[in-house]
Amino acid sequence: MPEVFGALLKALGIVLIGRITADLCKDAGESAIASGVELAVKTAVLLTALPLLNRLLSLLQEVLLL
């Protein structure tokens, strides 16, 4: 379970920093860069969650084989 909380905290940090960065870009009139930052944040969160998804699929496979 500790890896779940670690991944959630990483994702939360990525989202917060990305949101602040995108908002700053929008305030500066750089909406294209803000869109790129938002896309990068979504990708980073997805990559952060992949090990959790892998573990979930493994647990599901174990349950189905029982």
One Martini backbone bead per residue (centre of mass of N, CA, C, O) as a GRO file, in nm:
protein
   66
    1MET     BB    1   0.050   0.065  -0.016
    2PRO     BB    2   0.279   0.282  -0.022
    3GLU     BB    3   0.292   0.304  -0.338
    4VAL     BB    4   0.020   0.438  -0.370
    5PHE     BB    5   0.075   0.699  -0.211
    6GLY     BB    6   0.322   0.784  -0.372
    7ALA     BB    7   0.180   0.810  -0.646
    8LEU     BB    8  -0.033   1.015  -0.555
    9LEU     BB    9   0.166   1.236  -0.469
   10LYS     BB   10   0.302   1.269  -0.740
   11ALA     BB   11   0.048   1.342  -0.901
   12LEU     BB   12  -0.028   1.588  -0.734
   13GLY     BB   13   0.232   1.748  -0.787
   14ILE     BB   14   0.209   1.757  -1.093
   15VAL     BB   15  -0.065   1.900  -1.107
   16LEU     BB   16   0.001   2.156  -0.948
   17ILE     BB   17   0.240   2.255  -1.117
   18GLY     BB   18   0.095   2.249  -1.391
   19ARG     BB   19  -0.135   2.445  -1.323
   20ILE     BB   20   0.037   2.688  -1.253
   21THR     BB   21   0.187   2.701  -1.522
   22ALA     BB   22  -0.061   2.730  -1.707
   23ASP     BB   23  -0.170   2.988  -1.575
   24LEU     BB   24   0.077   3.162  -1.633
   25CYS     BB   25   0.063   3.135  -1.940
   26LYS     BB   26  -0.220   3.254  -1.973
   27ASP     BB   27  -0.154   3.532  -1.840
   28ALA     BB   28   0.076   3.579  -2.074
   29GLY     BB   29  -0.068   3.471  -2.355
   30GLU     BB   30   0.018   3.143  -2.365
   31SER     BB   31  -0.192   2.905  -2.470
   32ALA     BB   32  -0.016   2.696  -2.618
   33ILE     BB   33   0.172   2.631  -2.383
   34ALA     BB   34  -0.051   2.552  -2.185
   35SER     BB   35  -0.145   2.307  -2.348
   36GLY     BB   36   0.126   2.158  -2.336
   37VAL     BB   37   0.138   2.133  -2.030
   38GLU     BB   38  -0.124   1.975  -1.993
   39LEU     BB   39  -0.032   1.732  -2.161
   40ALA     BB   40   0.220   1.664  -1.992
   41VAL     BB   41   0.067   1.610  -1.730
   42LYS     BB   42  -0.110   1.377  -1.827
   43THR     BB   43   0.128   1.196  -1.906
   44ALA     BB   44   0.271   1.185  -1.629
   45VAL     BB   45   0.035   1.060  -1.473
   46LEU     BB   46   0.009   0.807  -1.641
   47LEU     BB   47   0.302   0.706  -1.587
   48THR     BB   48   0.266   0.694  -1.277
   49ALA     BB   49   0.015   0.477  -1.296
   50LEU     BB   50   0.120   0.214  -1.435
   51PRO     BB   51   0.215   0.038  -1.192
   52LEU     BB   52  -0.069   0.023  -1.068
   53LEU     BB   53  -0.210  -0.114  -1.306
   54ASN     BB   54  -0.032  -0.362  -1.306
   55ARG     BB   55  -0.107  -0.457  -1.023
   56LEU     BB   56  -0.411  -0.478  -1.067
   57LEU     BB   57  -0.394  -0.693  -1.291
   58SER     BB   58  -0.253  -0.907  -1.120
   59LEU     BB   59  -0.474  -0.934  -0.904
   60LEU     BB   60  -0.698  -1.013  -1.102
   61GLN     BB   61  -0.562  -1.267  -1.207
   62GLU     BB   62  -0.550  -1.416  -0.936
   63VAL     BB   63  -0.856  -1.422  -0.883
   64LEU     BB   64  -0.936  -1.574  -1.151
   65LEU     BB   65  -0.750  -1.838  -1.083
   66LEU     BB   66  -0.903  -1.943  -0.813
   0.00000   0.00000   0.00000
